[in-house]
């Protein structure tokens, strides 16, 4: 019997439930039954009927079942695990993952959105669809898709391919229409029964007004209100917001007037799509003129936004900036906005159905183009501020902010591309986000936008040379990290030549720097030393100091270490470490720590190397920097061998191996960067024997990234400063140029 490894942690990204899930017991059970019988289940229904809440409840139920099945206390030993786990229990052993697609409007970003939802980072030039399919091929998981209507054909094609190539994958989707794929089981979701509708209305009204309660006197009117709204949950939530200020009878009277106006006296029940639009339109009519105007203007945002953005984009002569906060509060009270706590602070979101209604009004007002440009201008300014603030103690906050604002930044980039005369703004914006593309695991998306702005359809040109030069060196940087040397060199040479023609000293320095970076990952250490040194001189002459400049110094330190000049390397990277600690910069510091650990291990100071690498792992993991993370983990595995723990080293080595596939071919083929991996494999294999090494490495390959990082940091020692070089000599890694092989 083949032994399946016992998985110790459930995985997934389902959000916590902010308000209770009321009723729907029968529907929830039926969706669960359909998922047992089919690999693709789509819950369909009118907007606002509760599709998203139902599939999330079903997903949470599936995730809870997976956690119970994966509890290591329930079974002992791999064979017992095999016998104890029924196929249904193991079905979602790789987690339950939610991909929210409502804000994705560019078909080219669909695969990236799914990769993001799965926590998948890939730095290569492979098509994102290929990466997704390979990642899912051996997984057993449930993928939840919500809000795909605007990309239904593209979503259907992708889901079909993933299901064909991933036998352990199941998909639960929520949309207004099915995907129309073979084997798909659909579940048309009707509004809740009257008693459940009343319970929902009462719960939401109580949340808005704790003094609200259903009494015998108004129960009949509330039941009538539910019936007039066809029990549609979104319509009920909008009505609940009004019960804070109006009696049930008043709400019902106003709603009946609205229905009569729209139906033209037609007898009988209303179609549900008209009922929802009526409920939203009724809420719109009950808003003050200023609230309606803000509703329309807020519709230009994609996903979440904060108060500062709302004030800048929406304020004007007809809406004083100091009044926006109160208007936002009113829209919140009426359930037209949702308040959410995020890593980037308090943010607001408009439900997609409500947003679309507001967008229609904005178009009818003839103000949509102006508002989209104001939206773009705000996010241009936000990106500029974030680039400057990246070199500061707020680096983690900047990363979280850009992550939260990504849907709006995408929308701003699209706005730039829609106007040929504003193409330079798109180049500037795509280039300004270099820190996010390179530092936060977004190389593939960065490459997408850089390519589009530098080579737009129709070959539009721009007179703004500085914006193009910035986009070119960022493209060269991104392509180099992806292992695409040809594209990198073409972009960097074009940037260098253009900078020479225009006298742009800063762009020239960046071009030379990134050519040196390309030489570094291509194992041409002598040329890397020459170019990186030249770039540092140009940066100093231009008065440039930021994370890029410090990274140039770290990369020069790497080249010196690989060439055997450890004192020179230590001096450069020690200085970078001090500057980073003084400025509160973390991302570049992690790479400096890597080089310092490399030198410490070469000198036999394994405890110091472990402390340095532990901090390095923490930083790179926090920023989703796959390149830095895998390098640090493999050097840490070599440290573990030197500490006399070959089994643990083999686990770490095995866990790091799958990550190399997402780093890039040029870096993967580097004899210098891969020397620690090969040396660890050789030394641990010699101590353990081939069979035991393979078993421990296989155990490591089953670890998820979170579990891997926790394990790598286990028992980490503090970093001794100043360095004490003593003890047992460590492996001599600095001058190794052994060719890398495939793991």
XYZ file of C-alpha atoms in Angstrom:
743
model
C 0.000 0.000 0.000
C 1.418 3.389 -0.947
C 1.886 5.569 2.096
C 0.454 9.065 1.987
C 2.190 11.666 4.154
C 0.111 13.002 7.000
C -0.620 16.678 6.481
C -0.440 18.627 9.692
C -2.032 21.937 8.710
C -5.090 22.878 6.734
C -4.474 25.568 4.169
C -6.597 28.203 2.566
C -7.464 31.864 2.484
C -11.137 32.035 3.397
C -12.072 35.313 5.086
C -13.583 35.330 8.545
C -17.341 35.734 8.693
C -18.177 39.272 9.801
C -21.935 38.783 10.173
C -23.815 35.617 10.938
C -25.012 33.245 8.209
C -28.751 33.004 8.759
C -30.871 30.104 7.574
C -30.174 28.362 4.258
C -29.626 24.996 5.984
C -31.250 23.000 3.188
C -29.429 24.906 0.460
C -26.105 24.457 2.232
C -26.652 20.726 2.526
C -27.591 20.462 -1.151
C -24.473 22.315 -2.299
C -22.391 19.965 -0.146
C -24.108 16.964 -1.734
C -23.480 18.291 -5.236
C -19.786 18.796 -4.424
C -19.593 15.161 -3.402
C -21.014 14.145 -6.773
C -19.332 16.619 -9.142
C -15.991 18.365 -9.532
C -17.650 21.595 -10.719
C -20.640 23.142 -8.971
C -21.971 26.582 -9.855
C -24.464 28.412 -7.672
C -26.482 30.734 -9.895
C -29.042 33.429 -9.221
C -29.884 37.097 -9.464
C -27.498 39.617 -7.998
C -28.028 40.051 -4.271
C -29.748 36.703 -3.730
C -26.921 35.467 -1.487
C -24.755 33.366 -3.824
C -21.477 34.577 -2.364
C -22.552 33.983 1.220
C -23.792 30.491 0.403
C -20.650 29.331 -1.397
C -18.469 30.812 1.356
C -20.505 28.956 3.969
C -20.129 25.748 1.951
C -16.418 26.406 1.571
C -15.990 26.980 5.319
C -17.786 23.710 5.974
C -15.427 21.917 3.575
C -12.392 23.565 5.168
C -13.537 22.561 8.633
C -13.905 18.971 7.457
C -10.398 19.075 6.028
C -8.979 20.409 9.304
C -10.641 17.635 11.279
C -9.328 15.025 8.864
C -5.808 16.441 9.098
C -5.588 16.547 12.910
C -2.392 14.594 13.614
C -3.789 13.534 17.003
C -6.404 11.386 15.283
C -3.959 8.936 13.719
C -0.515 7.615 14.460
C 1.810 6.637 11.642
C 1.517 6.872 7.902
C -0.165 3.491 7.433
C -2.787 4.270 10.077
C -3.368 7.608 8.382
C -4.015 5.853 5.093
C -6.559 3.565 6.708
C -8.225 6.271 8.801
C -8.723 8.836 6.067
C -11.621 8.166 3.765
C -11.432 9.647 0.246
C -13.893 12.372 1.194
C -11.773 13.405 4.156
C -8.635 13.688 2.025
C -10.425 15.527 -0.770
C -9.409 18.994 0.396
C -6.176 18.138 2.183
C -4.432 20.923 0.210
C -6.916 23.514 1.386
C -9.915 25.582 0.372
C -9.058 28.738 -1.569
C -11.188 31.719 -2.574
C -10.563 33.762 -5.729
C -12.678 36.927 -5.899
C -12.834 37.979 -9.549
C -15.325 40.860 -9.557
C -12.535 43.461 -9.824
C -10.665 41.637 -12.607
C -11.596 43.178 -15.946
C -8.525 42.421 -18.066
C -8.647 38.790 -19.328
C -4.840 38.682 -19.231
C -4.969 39.054 -15.439
C -7.373 36.183 -14.789
C -4.664 33.566 -14.315
C -2.676 35.970 -12.146
C -5.731 36.559 -9.953
C -6.080 32.816 -9.374
C -2.358 32.476 -8.682
C -2.596 35.312 -6.172
C -5.555 33.672 -4.454
C -3.619 30.397 -4.168
C -0.587 32.153 -2.717
C 1.432 31.068 -5.734
C 4.542 33.096 -6.552
C 6.376 32.570 -9.821
C 9.267 34.667 -11.109
C 9.741 32.942 -14.453
C 8.570 33.858 -17.941
C 6.359 30.777 -18.140
C 2.728 31.539 -19.041
C 0.712 31.983 -15.827
C -1.758 29.350 -17.043
C 1.047 26.802 -17.274
C 2.248 27.698 -13.792
C -1.268 27.337 -12.407
C -1.846 23.980 -14.060
C 1.494 22.598 -12.865
C 0.875 23.824 -9.335
C -2.581 22.233 -9.177
C -1.691 19.015 -11.001
C -0.951 17.007 -7.855
C -3.112 18.935 -5.403
C -6.376 17.999 -3.736
C -8.188 21.228 -3.057
C -11.384 23.203 -3.466
C -11.170 26.396 -5.509
C -14.004 28.876 -4.919
C -14.654 31.398 -7.716
C -16.851 34.412 -7.084
C -17.834 37.219 -9.453
C -16.734 35.913 -12.859
C -19.637 37.274 -14.956
C -17.607 39.913 -16.798
C -15.108 37.237 -17.914
C -17.384 34.229 -18.199
C -15.908 32.817 -21.430
C -12.316 33.230 -20.270
C -13.147 31.776 -16.851
C -14.898 28.791 -18.414
C -11.905 28.030 -20.630
C -9.475 28.256 -17.735
C -11.606 26.145 -15.394
C -12.022 23.479 -18.061
C -8.271 23.224 -18.598
C -7.475 23.137 -14.894
C -10.057 20.434 -14.206
C -8.712 18.314 -17.053
C -5.118 18.626 -15.873
C -5.756 18.461 -12.119
C -7.702 15.332 -11.115
C -7.744 16.336 -7.422
C -9.240 19.775 -8.080
C -12.852 20.695 -7.383
C -14.400 24.069 -8.190
C -17.299 25.798 -6.465
C -18.395 28.913 -8.358
C -20.936 31.667 -7.758
C -22.303 33.678 -10.661
C -25.396 34.979 -12.366
C -25.045 32.334 -15.057
C -23.383 28.922 -15.271
C -20.037 28.269 -16.934
C -21.715 25.770 -19.325
C -19.011 23.114 -19.034
C -19.358 19.354 -19.315
C -19.963 17.785 -15.920
C -21.035 21.063 -14.317
C -23.812 20.814 -11.749
C -25.764 24.017 -11.253
C -27.734 25.045 -8.213
C -30.174 27.913 -8.914
C -30.446 29.791 -5.639
C -33.871 31.127 -4.778
C -34.532 33.745 -2.093
C -34.985 32.369 1.437
C -38.366 31.238 2.674
C -40.465 33.920 4.425
C -39.438 33.024 7.984
C -35.738 33.014 7.076
C -36.173 36.292 5.197
C -37.751 37.870 8.276
C -34.946 36.520 10.492
C -32.358 38.039 8.159
C -34.137 41.390 8.053
C -34.424 41.447 11.830
C -30.766 40.521 12.367
C -29.490 43.209 10.027
C -31.869 45.823 11.442
C -30.718 44.955 14.977
C -27.095 45.369 13.901
C -27.885 48.885 12.635
C -30.104 49.746 15.617
C -29.628 47.607 18.763
C -33.036 48.738 19.987
C -34.850 47.142 17.047
C -37.027 44.097 17.717
C -39.816 42.315 15.887
C -43.077 42.826 17.791
C -46.532 41.461 17.293
C -47.705 44.877 16.155
C -45.301 45.184 13.237
C -44.642 41.534 12.382
C -47.235 41.488 9.610
C -45.818 44.655 8.041
C -42.279 43.246 8.181
C -43.453 40.013 6.566
C -45.145 42.061 3.861
C -41.932 44.018 3.370
C -40.017 40.767 2.914
C -42.590 39.567 0.414
C -42.505 42.815 -1.568
C -38.717 42.476 -1.789
C -39.068 38.829 -2.882
C -36.872 37.911 0.083
C -33.700 38.915 -1.789
C -31.015 39.255 0.915
C -29.311 42.345 -0.513
C -32.673 44.102 -0.838
C -33.506 43.117 2.746
C -30.191 44.488 4.004
C -30.843 47.787 2.239
C -34.292 47.947 3.811
C -32.834 47.088 7.221
C -30.651 50.159 6.996
C -33.788 52.289 6.600
C -35.478 50.768 9.656
C -33.027 52.764 11.723
C -35.000 55.947 10.939
C -38.349 54.788 9.502
C -41.061 52.550 10.908
C -41.894 49.300 9.056
C -45.122 50.911 7.836
C -43.255 53.937 6.465
C -40.683 51.761 4.708
C -43.428 49.629 3.200
C -45.413 52.646 2.015
C -42.406 54.222 0.307
C -41.427 50.948 -1.265
C -44.937 50.352 -2.610
C -44.893 53.777 -4.241
C -41.643 52.910 -5.945
C -42.954 49.547 -7.171
C -46.072 51.123 -8.612
C -43.996 53.680 -10.465
C -41.748 51.090 -12.102
C -44.225 48.356 -12.904
C -46.837 50.551 -14.517
C -49.616 48.781 -12.648
C -48.763 45.279 -13.845
C -50.440 42.700 -11.621
C -48.631 39.854 -9.946
C -45.141 39.333 -8.609
C -42.164 41.180 -9.980
C -39.279 39.450 -11.751
C -36.473 39.178 -9.236
C -33.962 41.145 -11.223
C -36.430 44.029 -11.384
C -37.139 43.649 -7.667
C -33.479 44.082 -6.803
C -33.046 47.051 -9.102
C -36.206 48.505 -7.633
C -34.869 48.064 -4.097
C -31.587 49.723 -5.044
C -33.401 52.471 -6.920
C -35.666 53.012 -3.948
C -32.626 53.320 -1.692
C -31.190 55.760 -4.218
C -34.311 57.922 -4.143
C -34.303 58.001 -0.345
C -30.734 59.316 -0.341
C -30.155 63.035 -0.237
C -28.807 64.632 -3.445
C -25.315 64.787 -1.913
C -25.453 61.083 -0.937
C -26.567 60.140 -4.457
C -23.721 62.138 -5.948
C -21.144 60.473 -3.698
C -22.619 57.057 -4.493
C -22.162 57.719 -8.203
C -18.626 59.036 -7.804
C -17.513 56.201 -5.540
C -18.435 53.776 -8.323
C -15.139 54.619 -10.089
C -13.209 52.640 -7.457
C -12.365 48.978 -7.963
C -12.591 46.960 -4.777
C -11.602 48.690 -1.568
C -10.689 52.334 -1.039
C -9.869 54.537 1.932
C -11.277 57.865 3.073
C -8.357 59.902 1.730
C -8.919 58.513 -1.761
C -12.667 59.130 -1.555
C -12.116 62.733 -0.469
C -9.663 63.484 -3.294
C -11.552 61.758 -6.095
C -15.102 62.719 -5.141
C -14.820 66.207 -3.655
C -15.387 69.334 -5.710
C -17.271 72.640 -5.742
C -20.538 70.729 -5.378
C -19.161 68.445 -2.631
C -16.842 70.070 -0.049
C -14.031 67.768 1.038
C -14.871 68.251 4.708
C -18.350 66.823 4.089
C -17.267 63.551 2.474
C -16.706 61.777 5.800
C -20.271 62.413 6.974
C -21.671 61.286 3.624
C -19.624 58.087 3.783
C -21.090 57.508 7.243
C -24.603 57.876 5.871
C -23.960 55.413 3.043
C -22.547 52.963 5.598
C -25.656 53.330 7.745
C -27.809 52.530 4.729
C -25.764 49.380 3.879
C -24.638 50.940 0.597
C -21.014 50.751 1.732
C -19.192 48.085 3.726
C -16.465 48.940 6.238
C -13.558 46.481 6.443
C -10.488 46.206 8.675
C -7.399 45.318 6.632
C -3.618 45.204 7.017
C -3.637 48.612 5.308
C -6.102 50.096 7.807
C -9.828 50.851 7.651
C -11.176 50.640 4.142
C -14.554 50.768 2.427
C -16.091 48.696 -0.316
C -19.227 48.940 -2.398
C -21.041 45.745 -3.315
C -20.732 45.129 -7.031
C -24.476 45.356 -7.710
C -24.653 48.667 -5.862
C -21.499 49.917 -7.621
C -22.906 49.128 -11.056
C -26.058 51.074 -10.253
C -23.949 54.062 -9.234
C -21.794 53.732 -12.345
C -24.890 53.966 -14.492
C -25.870 57.192 -12.791
C -22.361 58.574 -13.199
C -22.513 57.922 -16.934
C -25.899 59.596 -17.159
C -24.440 62.640 -15.401
C -21.737 62.848 -18.081
C -19.031 62.919 -15.436
C -17.526 59.451 -15.773
C -14.442 60.417 -17.822
C -13.468 63.227 -15.451
C -13.870 61.019 -12.390
C -11.821 58.210 -13.925
C -9.001 60.694 -14.552
C -9.176 61.970 -10.982
C -9.062 58.357 -9.832
C -5.994 57.770 -12.011
C -4.303 60.927 -10.710
C -4.816 59.881 -7.094
C -3.219 56.493 -7.689
C -0.354 58.039 -9.644
C 0.317 60.156 -6.569
C -0.116 57.182 -4.255
C 2.436 55.143 -6.220
C 4.894 58.052 -6.162
C 4.545 58.425 -2.413
C 4.901 54.659 -1.889
C 8.095 54.550 -3.954
C 9.617 57.271 -1.777
C 8.339 55.705 1.442
C 9.693 52.281 0.489
C 13.062 53.533 1.716
C 11.839 54.100 5.275
C 10.647 52.301 8.422
C 7.200 52.105 6.800
C 8.266 49.562 4.208
C 5.945 46.825 5.476
C 3.036 49.272 5.582
C 3.793 50.343 2.012
C 3.742 46.729 0.851
C 0.382 46.146 2.563
C -1.053 49.354 1.104
C -0.061 48.567 -2.469
C -1.393 45.028 -2.035
C -4.748 46.433 -0.918
C -4.801 49.018 -3.707
C -3.794 46.677 -6.517
C -7.275 46.581 -8.154
C -7.337 50.393 -8.235
C -3.755 50.598 -9.515
C -4.690 48.199 -12.307
C -7.650 50.419 -13.154
C -5.366 53.466 -13.226
C -2.959 51.672 -15.578
C -5.843 50.748 -17.874
C -6.979 54.380 -17.866
C -3.507 55.466 -19.022
C -3.498 52.871 -21.790
C -6.945 53.946 -23.002
C -5.608 57.404 -23.917
C -2.673 57.430 -26.404
C -1.724 60.949 -25.314
C -1.326 59.735 -21.738
C 0.755 56.667 -22.438
C 3.714 58.252 -20.655
C 1.677 58.252 -17.453
C 1.263 54.498 -17.766
C 4.995 54.077 -18.294
C 5.693 56.208 -15.259
C 3.192 54.315 -13.105
C 4.400 50.860 -14.193
C 7.994 51.935 -13.583
C 7.290 53.593 -10.246
C 5.894 50.321 -8.902
C 9.271 48.574 -9.399
C 9.555 47.970 -5.656
C 6.291 46.045 -5.674
C 7.017 44.000 -8.791
C 10.547 43.048 -7.635
C 10.220 43.192 -3.865
C 6.805 41.620 -3.251
C 6.720 38.651 -5.620
C 4.858 40.335 -8.503
C 7.341 39.940 -11.351
C 4.854 38.364 -13.758
C 2.266 41.099 -13.338
C 4.934 43.786 -13.472
C 6.195 42.344 -16.750
C 2.636 42.408 -18.109
C 2.165 46.130 -17.460
C 5.677 47.150 -18.473
C 5.366 45.322 -21.794
C 1.956 46.869 -22.444
C 3.033 50.431 -21.722
C 6.294 50.151 -23.670
C 4.776 48.363 -26.657
C 1.125 49.460 -26.860
C -1.234 48.359 -29.643
C -0.774 50.598 -32.651
C 2.779 51.505 -31.666
C 1.907 54.816 -29.994
C 4.951 56.881 -29.053
C 5.501 59.390 -26.285
C 7.518 62.571 -26.054
C 8.165 62.036 -22.343
C 11.563 60.347 -22.523
C 12.156 60.162 -18.762
C 9.015 58.058 -18.205
C 10.020 55.649 -20.951
C 13.579 55.355 -19.612
C 12.272 54.504 -16.166
C 9.964 51.824 -17.536
C 12.870 50.406 -19.582
C 15.273 49.925 -16.681
C 12.504 48.439 -14.552
C 11.659 46.054 -17.403
C 15.330 45.117 -17.630
C 15.395 44.464 -13.887
C 12.220 42.375 -13.897
C 13.283 40.370 -16.963
C 16.698 39.656 -15.412
C 15.055 38.288 -12.265
C 12.804 36.166 -14.477
C 15.829 34.693 -16.232
C 14.959 36.340 -19.561
C 18.447 37.634 -20.414
C 17.600 38.629 -23.987
C 14.663 40.865 -23.063
C 16.636 42.273 -20.143
C 19.642 43.257 -22.255
C 17.499 44.780 -25.001
C 15.616 46.983 -22.523
C 18.742 48.002 -20.593
C 20.812 48.842 -23.669
C 17.935 50.933 -25.015
C 17.693 52.690 -21.641
C 21.454 53.297 -21.500
C 21.588 54.725 -25.026
C 18.520 56.886 -24.482
C 19.903 58.191 -21.208
C 23.175 59.131 -22.933
C 21.298 61.041 -25.658
C 19.112 62.939 -23.215
C 21.749 63.461 -20.531
C 19.667 61.616 -17.911
C 22.359 60.630 -15.401
C 20.008 58.807 -13.050
C 18.526 56.589 -15.776
C 22.070 55.874 -17.028
C 23.103 54.707 -13.548
C 20.079 52.413 -13.287
C 20.808 50.891 -16.694
C 24.432 50.145 -15.786
C 23.343 48.787 -12.398
C 20.851 46.360 -13.879
C 23.320 45.215 -16.530
C 25.584 44.382 -13.609
C 22.735 42.527 -11.920
C 22.203 40.540 -15.116
C 25.903 39.643 -15.199
C 25.674 38.546 -11.545
C 22.853 36.045 -12.083
C 24.549 34.892 -15.297
C 27.744 33.930 -13.388
C 29.907 36.567 -15.106
C 31.363 37.788 -11.807
C 34.212 39.858 -13.207
C 31.857 41.875 -15.402
C 29.349 42.127 -12.559
C 32.061 43.600 -10.311
C 33.005 46.128 -12.987
C 29.460 47.253 -13.849
C 28.149 47.359 -10.279
C 31.147 49.388 -9.159
C 30.606 51.812 -12.046
C 26.918 52.118 -11.183
C 27.714 52.958 -7.553
C 30.007 55.763 -8.690
C 27.273 57.127 -10.981
C 24.678 56.946 -8.200
C 26.944 58.907 -5.869
C 27.675 61.503 -8.539
C 23.924 61.947 -9.126
C 23.154 62.150 -5.390
C 20.912 59.080 -5.522
C 20.310 57.054 -2.323
C 17.488 54.565 -1.944
C 16.856 50.829 -1.760
C 18.081 50.362 -5.344
C 21.426 52.006 -4.588
C 21.901 49.887 -1.478
C 20.933 46.770 -3.427
C 23.631 47.650 -5.948
C 26.137 47.701 -3.109
C 24.874 44.320 -1.824
C 25.108 42.825 -5.317
C 28.677 44.081 -5.587
C 29.314 42.434 -2.234
C 27.916 39.171 -3.605
C 30.205 39.347 -6.623
C 33.229 39.971 -4.388
C 32.271 37.062 -2.121
C 31.927 34.719 -5.073
C 35.321 35.897 -6.337
C 36.903 35.200 -2.939
C 37.244 38.759 -1.623
C 35.441 38.176 1.686
C 36.882 41.239 3.478
C 35.680 43.522 0.680
C 32.282 41.826 0.673
C 31.910 42.134 4.451
C 32.790 45.823 4.367
C 30.200 46.618 1.690
C 27.367 44.559 3.171
C 28.132 45.571 6.742
C 27.765 49.204 5.701
C 24.464 48.438 3.963
C 23.193 46.692 7.083
C 23.995 49.730 9.212
C 22.311 52.133 6.772
C 19.228 49.914 6.551
C 18.923 49.703 10.327
C 19.336 53.454 10.599
C 16.691 54.100 7.914
C 14.367 51.256 8.906
C 14.773 49.547 5.512
C 14.121 45.786 5.607
C 13.992 44.387 2.078
C 17.534 45.287 0.995
C 18.798 44.471 4.475
C 17.688 40.864 3.974
C 20.030 40.493 0.995
C 22.878 42.085 2.967
C 22.242 39.565 5.756
C 22.404 36.747 3.211
C 25.878 37.812 2.069
C 27.046 38.305 5.655
C 25.758 34.821 6.532
C 27.529 33.414 3.490
C 30.815 34.873 4.753
C 30.144 33.791 8.358
C 29.530 30.197 7.317
C 32.675 30.219 5.206
C 34.588 31.260 8.330
C 33.032 28.561 10.528
C 30.696 30.839 12.535
C 27.596 28.681 12.119
C 25.668 30.237 15.018
C 26.151 33.708 13.591
C 25.171 32.482 10.128
C 21.982 30.909 11.498
C 20.948 34.106 13.248
C 21.561 36.196 10.149
C 19.670 33.787 7.908
C 16.735 33.499 10.312
C 16.157 37.239 10.089
C 16.644 37.043 6.334
C 13.996 34.310 6.011
C 11.499 36.283 8.098
C 11.914 39.417 5.982
C 11.763 37.704 2.601
C 8.733 35.675 3.623
C 6.930 38.794 4.819
C 7.538 40.491 1.455
C 6.748 37.339 -0.614
C 10.222 37.638 -2.165
C 10.719 34.132 -3.520
C 14.260 34.715 -4.816
C 15.587 35.897 -1.477
C 13.626 33.271 0.442
C 14.852 30.232 -1.467
C 18.473 31.422 -1.382
C 18.312 31.969 2.378
C 16.606 28.620 3.032
C 19.188 26.666 1.092
C 22.089 28.388 2.809
C 20.313 27.711 6.113
C 20.118 24.024 5.165
C 23.883 24.032 4.662
C 24.289 25.672 8.087
C 22.135 22.895 9.552
C 24.475 20.252 8.109
C 27.439 22.052 9.619
C 25.639 22.003 12.977
C 25.439 18.205 12.795
C 21.751 17.847 11.833
C 21.786 16.240 8.366
C 18.211 14.935 8.637
C 16.774 18.395 9.319
C 18.993 19.799 6.574
C 17.527 17.265 4.129
C 13.998 18.318 5.115
C 14.804 21.988 4.491
C 16.570 21.091 1.258
C 13.596 19.087 0.026
C 11.191 21.878 0.968
C 13.222 24.443 -0.962
C 13.551 22.340 -4.108
C 10.027 22.945 -5.501
C 10.507 26.691 -5.023
C 13.306 26.758 -7.565
C 10.834 26.129 -10.348
C 9.362 29.578 -9.722
C 12.652 31.484 -9.548
C 13.838 31.577 -13.146
C 16.087 29.537 -15.381
C 19.146 31.788 -15.367
C 19.273 32.009 -11.604
C 18.494 28.315 -11.303
C 21.464 27.510 -13.532
C 23.967 29.652 -11.601
C 26.907 27.663 -10.313
C 27.647 30.316 -7.680
C 24.148 30.728 -6.270
C 23.473 26.994 -6.353
C 26.724 25.882 -4.728
C 25.149 25.740 -1.211
C 22.341 23.515 -2.479
C 24.694 21.055 -4.137
C 27.080 21.026 -1.193
C 24.240 20.438 1.286
C 22.890 17.586 -0.793
C 26.330 15.968 -1.010
C 27.192 16.300 2.696
C 23.772 15.335 4.057
C 23.524 12.452 1.586
C 26.924 11.170 2.665
C 25.936 11.254 6.349
C 22.449 9.827 5.931
C 22.800 7.577 2.957
C 20.890 7.995 -0.285
C 17.683 6.284 0.874
C 17.300 8.180 4.164
C 18.219 11.484 2.515
C 15.530 10.932 -0.133
C 12.931 10.121 2.546
C 13.657 13.263 4.558
C 13.718 15.409 1.422
C 10.340 13.966 0.403
C 8.979 14.950 3.823
C 10.189 18.486 3.203
C 8.508 18.676 -0.189
C 5.158 18.140 1.514
C 5.569 21.260 3.667
C 3.619 24.354 2.682
C 5.515 27.632 2.652
C 4.132 28.800 5.998
C 5.035 25.527 7.677
C 8.457 25.592 6.029
C 9.249 29.041 7.359
C 8.132 28.086 10.875
C 10.348 25.016 10.737
C 13.315 26.925 9.343
C 13.092 29.470 12.175
C 12.782 26.858 14.891
C 15.636 27.199 17.356
C 17.118 30.259 15.658
C 19.966 31.850 17.638
C 20.348 35.626 18.133
C 22.774 37.386 15.827
C 26.066 38.042 17.677
C 27.519 41.461 17.039
C 30.370 42.055 16.597
C 31.056 38.746 14.854
C 32.977 36.113 16.757
C 34.655 33.874 14.228
C 35.464 30.653 15.987
C 34.460 27.064 16.464
C 34.361 24.311 13.900
C 35.222 25.494 10.372
C 32.206 25.629 8.107
C 31.908 24.590 4.453
C 33.997 26.624 2.062
C 31.339 28.040 -0.242
C 32.653 31.410 -1.358
C 34.680 30.316 -4.337
C 32.616 27.342 -5.463
C 31.626 27.382 -9.111
C 30.183 23.894 -9.367
C 27.565 23.624 -12.121
C 24.002 23.443 -10.925
C 21.805 20.486 -11.756
C 18.105 19.875 -11.609
C 16.814 18.831 -8.185
